[in-house]
Amino acid sequence: AQTVTQSQPEMSVQEAETVTLSCTYDTSESDYYLFWYKQPPSRQMILVIRQEAYKQQNATENRFSVNFQKAAKSFSLKISDSQLGDAAMYFCAYRKNTDKLIFGTGTRLQVFP
Amino acid sequence: DTAVSQTPKYLVTQMGNDKSIKCEQNLGHDTMYWYKQDSKKFLKIMFSYNNKELIINETVPNRFSPKSPDKAHLNLHINSLELGDSAVYFCASSRLGQRSSYNEQFFGPGTRLTVL
């Protein structure tokens, strides 16, 4: 069965600095999708960034980028120029084709001014 | 324009009661999901429907019964509520499509259920 592991329950960063959130996963599939979701205190689940496993190029969305290492089954999220509004729970998620999302346990990110 | 909506957003009830949570999406998607987020923030799939057909049914007690009257709606009915059912329940929807669509899942705002 596929699993997703986030080993950092909490992280903190100074405003304007860069932080990296870790995620590893386990799967025997070769074709799948990986996602990072943000959940602020409002509890709304917001898609931050996504990566298709067959693409070697790392995805980038403005200040958010990923480091996708397929062989190592690693999918970390880098947030550059951190802002107070980035404070939230961040969930790494895996999905095989059109199947369900499998989530990691989440990382709580605090941003200090 | 709300893409995925859930009602109610908050639900407080007594143990043993029966309650329903409703979900509607106006995105034209054909697949809908129910996820449960427990007190430790862990999110897990419960059910998934595609074109009104149940396609995912994780290990969920029989007290939970999803119903999809049409592609735009997926309701969750819970019988004989227990303390352990307290959680946030999220509805989501997506389109089963080609690779290029990413099949992104759009989430509703969640329903916080508290069982006393």
PDB file of C-alpha atoms in Angstrom:
ATOM      1  CA  ALA A   1       0.000   0.000   0.000  1.00  0.00           C
ATOM      2  CA  GLN A   2       1.126   3.509  -0.707  1.00  0.00           C
ATOM      3  CA  THR A   3       2.191   5.666   2.236  1.00  0.00           C
ATOM      4  CA  VAL A   4       3.214   9.295   2.621  1.00  0.00           C
ATOM      5  CA  THR A   5       5.524  10.444   5.418  1.00  0.00           C
ATOM      6  CA  GLN A   6       6.114  13.959   6.660  1.00  0.00           C
ATOM      7  CA  SER A   7       8.810  13.760   9.324  1.00  0.00           C
ATOM      8  CA  GLN A   8       8.564  17.376  10.486  1.00  0.00           C
ATOM      9  CA  PRO A   9       5.489  17.955  12.675  1.00  0.00           C
ATOM     10  CA  GLU A  10       6.412  21.634  13.040  1.00  0.00           C
ATOM     11  CA  MET A  11       8.678  24.091  11.284  1.00  0.00           C
ATOM     12  CA  SER A  12       9.296  27.786  11.742  1.00  0.00           C
ATOM     13  CA  VAL A  13      10.775  30.459   9.521  1.00  0.00           C
ATOM     14  CA  GLN A  14      11.501  34.165   9.700  1.00  0.00           C
ATOM     15  CA  GLU A  15       9.579  36.398   7.341  1.00  0.00           C
ATOM     16  CA  ALA A  16      11.386  36.814   3.983  1.00  0.00           C
ATOM     17  CA  GLU A  17      13.508  33.728   4.608  1.00  0.00           C
ATOM     18  CA  THR A  18      13.340  30.353   2.869  1.00  0.00           C
ATOM     19  CA  VAL A  19      12.040  27.120   4.376  1.00  0.00           C
ATOM     20  CA  THR A  20      11.889  23.554   3.073  1.00  0.00           C
ATOM     21  CA  LEU A  21       9.267  21.028   4.114  1.00  0.00           C
ATOM     22  CA  SER A  22      10.090  17.355   3.659  1.00  0.00           C
ATOM     23  CA  CYS A  23       7.956  14.554   2.263  1.00  0.00           C
ATOM     24  CA  THR A  24       8.761  10.976   1.355  1.00  0.00           C
ATOM     25  CA  TYR A  25       6.428   8.373  -0.058  1.00  0.00           C
ATOM     26  CA  ASP A  26       6.357   4.716  -0.804  1.00  0.00           C
ATOM     27  CA  THR A  27       4.896   3.238  -3.958  1.00  0.00           C
ATOM     28  CA  SER A  28       5.609   0.544  -6.509  1.00  0.00           C
ATOM     29  CA  GLU A  29       3.871   2.550  -9.249  1.00  0.00           C
ATOM     30  CA  SER A  30       5.779   4.475 -11.896  1.00  0.00           C
ATOM     31  CA  ASP A  31       2.980   6.820 -12.934  1.00  0.00           C
ATOM     32  CA  TYR A  32       1.429   8.985 -10.243  1.00  0.00           C
ATOM     33  CA  TYR A  33       0.888  12.538  -9.027  1.00  0.00           C
ATOM     34  CA  LEU A  34       2.212  14.394  -6.003  1.00  0.00           C
ATOM     35  CA  PHE A  35       0.688  17.452  -4.378  1.00  0.00           C
ATOM     36  CA  TRP A  36       1.241  19.949  -1.611  1.00  0.00           C
ATOM     37  CA  TYR A  37      -1.886  21.326   0.039  1.00  0.00           C
ATOM     38  CA  LYS A  38      -2.058  24.243   2.434  1.00  0.00           C
ATOM     39  CA  GLN A  39      -4.625  24.353   5.236  1.00  0.00           C
ATOM     40  CA  PRO A  40      -4.799  27.719   7.020  1.00  0.00           C
ATOM     41  CA  PRO A  41      -6.793  28.179  10.254  1.00  0.00           C
ATOM     42  CA  SER A  42      -9.905  28.669   8.125  1.00  0.00           C
ATOM     43  CA  ARG A  43      -9.462  24.878   7.417  1.00  0.00           C
ATOM     44  CA  GLN A  44      -9.972  25.316   3.674  1.00  0.00           C
ATOM     45  CA  MET A  45      -7.752  22.922   1.699  1.00  0.00           C
ATOM     46  CA  ILE A  46      -5.807  24.895  -0.897  1.00  0.00           C
ATOM     47  CA  LEU A  47      -3.702  23.300  -3.600  1.00  0.00           C
ATOM     48  CA  VAL A  48      -0.240  24.851  -3.570  1.00  0.00           C
ATOM     49  CA  ILE A  49       1.651  22.887  -6.194  1.00  0.00           C
ATOM     50  CA  ARG A  50       1.520  19.592  -8.094  1.00  0.00           C
ATOM     51  CA  GLN A  51       3.971  17.319  -9.851  1.00  0.00           C
ATOM     52  CA  GLU A  52       3.482  14.519 -12.344  1.00  0.00           C
ATOM     53  CA  ALA A  53       5.865  11.646 -11.732  1.00  0.00           C
ATOM     54  CA  TYR A  54       6.781  11.270 -15.405  1.00  0.00           C
ATOM     55  CA  LYS A  55       8.030  14.869 -15.551  1.00  0.00           C
ATOM     56  CA  GLN A  56      11.638  15.296 -14.524  1.00  0.00           C
ATOM     57  CA  GLN A  57      11.399  19.059 -14.281  1.00  0.00           C
ATOM     58  CA  ASN A  58      10.540  20.327 -10.814  1.00  0.00           C
ATOM     59  CA  ALA A  59       7.272  22.240 -10.575  1.00  0.00           C
ATOM     60  CA  THR A  60       7.309  25.915  -9.621  1.00  0.00           C
ATOM     61  CA  GLU A  61       4.476  28.248  -8.638  1.00  0.00           C
ATOM     62  CA  ASN A  62       5.693  31.746  -7.820  1.00  0.00           C
ATOM     63  CA  ARG A  63       7.444  31.502  -4.411  1.00  0.00           C
ATOM     64  CA  PHE A  64       6.741  27.773  -4.124  1.00  0.00           C
ATOM     65  CA  SER A  65       8.893  25.118  -5.734  1.00  0.00           C
ATOM     66  CA  VAL A  66       9.462  21.422  -5.256  1.00  0.00           C
ATOM     67  CA  ASN A  67      12.474  19.156  -5.284  1.00  0.00           C
ATOM     68  CA  PHE A  68      11.192  15.906  -6.790  1.00  0.00           C
ATOM     69  CA  GLN A  69      13.570  12.985  -6.507  1.00  0.00           C
ATOM     70  CA  LYS A  70      11.756  10.018  -8.041  1.00  0.00           C
ATOM     71  CA  ALA A  71      14.387   7.388  -7.306  1.00  0.00           C
ATOM     72  CA  ALA A  72      14.598   8.477  -3.688  1.00  0.00           C
ATOM     73  CA  LYS A  73      10.786   8.881  -3.499  1.00  0.00           C
ATOM     74  CA  SER A  74      11.209  12.337  -2.067  1.00  0.00           C
ATOM     75  CA  PHE A  75       9.061  15.413  -2.725  1.00  0.00           C
ATOM     76  CA  SER A  76      10.060  18.460  -0.688  1.00  0.00           C
ATOM     77  CA  LEU A  77       8.436  21.900  -0.815  1.00  0.00           C
ATOM     78  CA  LYS A  78      10.528  25.056  -0.757  1.00  0.00           C
ATOM     79  CA  ILE A  79       8.887  28.335   0.181  1.00  0.00           C
ATOM     80  CA  SER A  80      10.960  31.379  -0.709  1.00  0.00           C
ATOM     81  CA  ASP A  81      10.535  34.876   0.679  1.00  0.00           C
ATOM     82  CA  SER A  82       8.185  33.546   3.377  1.00  0.00           C
ATOM     83  CA  GLN A  83       5.204  35.709   4.269  1.00  0.00           C
ATOM     84  CA  LEU A  84       3.027  35.816   7.371  1.00  0.00           C
ATOM     85  CA  GLY A  85       0.169  34.465   5.267  1.00  0.00           C
ATOM     86  CA  ASP A  86       2.141  31.286   4.587  1.00  0.00           C
ATOM     87  CA  ALA A  87       1.563  30.159   8.173  1.00  0.00           C
ATOM     88  CA  ALA A  88      -0.590  27.036   7.956  1.00  0.00           C
ATOM     89  CA  MET A  89      -0.612  23.249   7.995  1.00  0.00           C
ATOM     90  CA  TYR A  90       0.984  21.814   4.887  1.00  0.00           C
ATOM     91  CA  PHE A  91       0.049  18.371   3.634  1.00  0.00           C
ATOM     92  CA  CYS A  92       1.923  16.296   1.117  1.00  0.00           C
ATOM     93  CA  ALA A  93      -0.339  13.999  -0.885  1.00  0.00           C
ATOM     94  CA  TYR A  94       0.022  11.184  -3.408  1.00  0.00           C
ATOM     95  CA  ARG A  95      -2.384   9.943  -6.007  1.00  0.00           C
ATOM     96  CA  LYS A  96      -2.113   7.154  -8.541  1.00  0.00           C
ATOM     97  CA  ASN A  97      -3.900   8.227 -11.736  1.00  0.00           C
ATOM     98  CA  THR A  98      -7.489   9.102 -10.850  1.00  0.00           C
ATOM     99  CA  ASP A  99      -7.510   7.351  -7.504  1.00  0.00           C
ATOM    100  CA  LYS A 100      -7.973   8.785  -4.033  1.00  0.00           C
ATOM    101  CA  LEU A 101      -5.523  11.188  -2.411  1.00  0.00           C
ATOM    102  CA  ILE A 102      -3.267   9.700   0.259  1.00  0.00           C
ATOM    103  CA  PHE A 103      -2.091  12.362   2.694  1.00  0.00           C
ATOM    104  CA  GLY A 104       0.889  12.687   4.981  1.00  0.00           C
ATOM    105  CA  THR A 105       0.418  13.685   8.603  1.00  0.00           C
ATOM    106  CA  GLY A 106       1.109  17.342   7.914  1.00  0.00           C
ATOM    107  CA  THR A 107       3.674  19.951   8.925  1.00  0.00           C
ATOM    108  CA  ARG A 108       2.636  23.029  10.861  1.00  0.00           C
ATOM    109  CA  LEU A 109       4.538  26.044   9.553  1.00  0.00           C
ATOM    110  CA  GLN A 110       4.936  29.126  11.720  1.00  0.00           C
ATOM    111  CA  VAL A 111       6.183  32.370  10.240  1.00  0.00           C
ATOM    112  CA  PHE A 112       7.763  34.940  12.543  1.00  0.00           C
ATOM    113  CA  PRO A 113       8.010  38.638  11.706  1.00  0.00           C
TER     114      PRO A 113
ATOM    115  CA  ASP B   1     -19.222  31.540  -6.891  1.00  0.00           C
ATOM    116  CA  THR B   2     -18.747  28.581  -4.586  1.00  0.00           C
ATOM    117  CA  ALA B   3     -17.205  25.604  -6.387  1.00  0.00           C
ATOM    118  CA  VAL B   4     -17.748  22.933  -3.719  1.00  0.00           C
ATOM    119  CA  SER B   5     -20.151  23.739  -0.913  1.00  0.00           C
ATOM    120  CA  GLN B   6     -21.054  21.811   2.215  1.00  0.00           C
ATOM    121  CA  THR B   7     -23.881  22.228   4.682  1.00  0.00           C
ATOM    122  CA  PRO B   8     -23.794  22.638   7.544  1.00  0.00           C
ATOM    123  CA  LYS B   9     -20.348  24.035   8.353  1.00  0.00           C
ATOM    124  CA  TYR B  10     -20.765  23.202  12.026  1.00  0.00           C
ATOM    125  CA  LEU B  11     -22.804  20.400  13.538  1.00  0.00           C
ATOM    126  CA  VAL B  12     -23.124  19.704  17.252  1.00  0.00           C
ATOM    127  CA  THR B  13     -25.203  16.729  18.292  1.00  0.00           C
ATOM    128  CA  GLN B  14     -25.739  14.123  20.966  1.00  0.00           C
ATOM    129  CA  MET B  15     -24.426  10.579  20.907  1.00  0.00           C
ATOM    130  CA  GLY B  16     -26.863   8.163  19.303  1.00  0.00           C
ATOM    131  CA  ASN B  17     -28.425  10.704  16.954  1.00  0.00           C
ATOM    132  CA  ASP B  18     -28.570  10.414  13.171  1.00  0.00           C
ATOM    133  CA  LYS B  19     -27.287  13.310  11.063  1.00  0.00           C
ATOM    134  CA  SER B  20     -26.564  14.179   7.438  1.00  0.00           C
ATOM    135  CA  ILE B  21     -24.010  16.390   5.749  1.00  0.00           C
ATOM    136  CA  LYS B  22     -24.697  17.657   2.256  1.00  0.00           C
ATOM    137  CA  CYS B  23     -22.252  18.453  -0.504  1.00  0.00           C
ATOM    138  CA  GLU B  24     -22.785  20.116  -3.855  1.00  0.00           C
ATOM    139  CA  GLN B  25     -20.358  21.032  -6.622  1.00  0.00           C
ATOM    140  CA  ASN B  26     -21.007  23.334  -9.572  1.00  0.00           C
ATOM    141  CA  LEU B  27     -17.818  22.503 -11.468  1.00  0.00           C
ATOM    142  CA  GLY B  28     -19.334  19.905 -13.767  1.00  0.00           C
ATOM    143  CA  HIS B  29     -17.140  17.201 -12.230  1.00  0.00           C
ATOM    144  CA  ASP B  30     -18.131  13.555 -12.371  1.00  0.00           C
ATOM    145  CA  THR B  31     -16.329  12.267  -9.276  1.00  0.00           C
ATOM    146  CA  MET B  32     -16.916  13.229  -5.664  1.00  0.00           C
ATOM    147  CA  TYR B  33     -15.219  12.217  -2.431  1.00  0.00           C
ATOM    148  CA  TRP B  34     -15.640  12.284   1.331  1.00  0.00           C
ATOM    149  CA  TYR B  35     -12.540  12.668   3.508  1.00  0.00           C
ATOM    150  CA  LYS B  36     -12.341  12.650   7.301  1.00  0.00           C
ATOM    151  CA  GLN B  37      -9.849  14.797   9.223  1.00  0.00           C
ATOM    152  CA  ASP B  38      -9.431  13.661  12.816  1.00  0.00           C
ATOM    153  CA  SER B  39      -8.373  15.655  15.861  1.00  0.00           C
ATOM    154  CA  LYS B  40      -4.704  15.138  14.975  1.00  0.00           C
ATOM    155  CA  LYS B  41      -5.328  16.680  11.551  1.00  0.00           C
ATOM    156  CA  PHE B  42      -4.884  13.363   9.748  1.00  0.00           C
ATOM    157  CA  LEU B  43      -6.875  13.274   6.494  1.00  0.00           C
ATOM    158  CA  LYS B  44      -8.179  10.010   5.122  1.00  0.00           C
ATOM    159  CA  ILE B  45     -10.483   9.026   2.260  1.00  0.00           C
ATOM    160  CA  MET B  46     -13.823   7.508   3.192  1.00  0.00           C
ATOM    161  CA  PHE B  47     -15.801   7.217  -0.039  1.00  0.00           C
ATOM    162  CA  SER B  48     -15.708   8.147  -3.681  1.00  0.00           C
ATOM    163  CA  TYR B  49     -18.478   8.239  -6.267  1.00  0.00           C
ATOM    164  CA  ASN B  50     -18.129   8.461 -10.023  1.00  0.00           C
ATOM    165  CA  ASN B  51     -21.276   9.259 -11.991  1.00  0.00           C
ATOM    166  CA  LYS B  52     -23.382   8.285  -8.987  1.00  0.00           C
ATOM    167  CA  GLU B  53     -21.585   4.939  -8.632  1.00  0.00           C
ATOM    168  CA  LEU B  54     -19.591   4.031  -5.544  1.00  0.00           C
ATOM    169  CA  ILE B  55     -15.992   3.386  -6.582  1.00  0.00           C
ATOM    170  CA  ILE B  56     -14.056   3.729  -3.322  1.00  0.00           C
ATOM    171  CA  ASN B  57     -15.294   2.458   0.013  1.00  0.00           C
ATOM    172  CA  GLU B  58     -12.555   2.432   2.612  1.00  0.00           C
ATOM    173  CA  THR B  59     -12.892   0.625   5.909  1.00  0.00           C
ATOM    174  CA  VAL B  60     -15.674   2.762   7.311  1.00  0.00           C
ATOM    175  CA  PRO B  61     -18.335   1.605   9.802  1.00  0.00           C
ATOM    176  CA  ASN B  62     -21.697   0.711   8.283  1.00  0.00           C
ATOM    177  CA  ARG B  63     -23.193   3.599  10.244  1.00  0.00           C
ATOM    178  CA  PHE B  64     -21.797   5.849   7.507  1.00  0.00           C
ATOM    179  CA  SER B  65     -23.773   5.774   4.288  1.00  0.00           C
ATOM    180  CA  PRO B  66     -23.040   8.028   1.324  1.00  0.00           C
ATOM    181  CA  LYS B  67     -25.739   8.866  -1.183  1.00  0.00           C
ATOM    182  CA  SER B  68     -25.323  10.468  -4.573  1.00  0.00           C
ATOM    183  CA  PRO B  69     -28.659  11.540  -6.095  1.00  0.00           C
ATOM    184  CA  ASP B  70     -26.848  13.016  -9.112  1.00  0.00           C
ATOM    185  CA  LYS B  71     -23.334  13.878 -10.285  1.00  0.00           C
ATOM    186  CA  ALA B  72     -23.392  17.259  -8.556  1.00  0.00           C
ATOM    187  CA  HIS B  73     -24.359  16.023  -5.101  1.00  0.00           C
ATOM    188  CA  LEU B  74     -22.869  13.635  -2.584  1.00  0.00           C
ATOM    189  CA  ASN B  75     -24.415  13.436   0.868  1.00  0.00           C
ATOM    190  CA  LEU B  76     -23.131  11.636   3.938  1.00  0.00           C
ATOM    191  CA  HIS B  77     -25.551  10.163   6.416  1.00  0.00           C
ATOM    192  CA  ILE B  78     -24.323   8.972   9.791  1.00  0.00           C
ATOM    193  CA  ASN B  79     -26.439   6.765  12.047  1.00  0.00           C
ATOM    194  CA  SER B  80     -26.064   6.290  15.795  1.00  0.00           C
ATOM    195  CA  LEU B  81     -23.349   8.891  16.190  1.00  0.00           C
ATOM    196  CA  GLU B  82     -20.453   8.071  18.527  1.00  0.00           C
ATOM    197  CA  LEU B  83     -17.935  10.287  20.307  1.00  0.00           C
ATOM    198  CA  GLY B  84     -15.201   9.055  17.942  1.00  0.00           C
ATOM    199  CA  ASP B  85     -17.097  10.429  14.953  1.00  0.00           C
ATOM    200  CA  SER B  86     -16.166  13.947  16.015  1.00  0.00           C
ATOM    201  CA  ALA B  87     -14.000  15.278  13.195  1.00  0.00           C
ATOM    202  CA  VAL B  88     -13.976  17.586  10.217  1.00  0.00           C
ATOM    203  CA  TYR B  89     -15.522  16.026   7.133  1.00  0.00           C
ATOM    204  CA  PHE B  90     -14.427  17.313   3.738  1.00  0.00           C
ATOM    205  CA  CYS B  91     -16.175  16.840   0.456  1.00  0.00           C
ATOM    206  CA  ALA B  92     -14.104  17.084  -2.728  1.00  0.00           C
ATOM    207  CA  SER B  93     -14.715  16.722  -6.439  1.00  0.00           C
ATOM    208  CA  SER B  94     -12.669  16.143  -9.569  1.00  0.00           C
ATOM    209  CA  ARG B  95     -13.016  15.193 -13.192  1.00  0.00           C
ATOM    210  CA  LEU B  96     -11.796  11.794 -14.355  1.00  0.00           C
ATOM    211  CA  GLY B  97      -9.934  12.817 -17.447  1.00  0.00           C
ATOM    212  CA  GLN B  98      -6.771  12.804 -19.422  1.00  0.00           C
ATOM    213  CA  ARG B  99      -3.335  13.159 -17.895  1.00  0.00           C
ATOM    214  CA  SER B 100      -3.050  16.809 -18.869  1.00  0.00           C
ATOM    215  CA  SER B 101      -6.014  17.779 -16.664  1.00  0.00           C
ATOM    216  CA  TYR B 102      -4.128  16.672 -13.534  1.00  0.00           C
ATOM    217  CA  ASN B 103      -7.490  15.583 -12.137  1.00  0.00           C
ATOM    218  CA  GLU B 104      -7.139  18.158  -9.405  1.00  0.00           C
ATOM    219  CA  GLN B 105      -9.447  17.631  -6.457  1.00  0.00           C
ATOM    220  CA  PHE B 106     -11.304  20.720  -5.274  1.00  0.00           C
ATOM    221  CA  PHE B 107     -12.276  20.700  -1.621  1.00  0.00           C
ATOM    222  CA  GLY B 108     -15.292  22.071   0.143  1.00  0.00           C
ATOM    223  CA  PRO B 109     -14.917  24.195   3.302  1.00  0.00           C
ATOM    224  CA  GLY B 110     -15.399  21.208   5.608  1.00  0.00           C
ATOM    225  CA  THR B 111     -18.028  20.370   8.214  1.00  0.00           C
ATOM    226  CA  ARG B 112     -16.917  20.268  11.819  1.00  0.00           C
ATOM    227  CA  LEU B 113     -18.939  17.580  13.567  1.00  0.00           C
ATOM    228  CA  THR B 114     -18.924  17.506  17.356  1.00  0.00           C
ATOM    229  CA  VAL B 115     -20.592  14.597  19.133  1.00  0.00           C
ATOM    230  CA  LEU B 116     -21.343  15.178  22.820  1.00  0.00           C
TER     231      LEU B 116
END
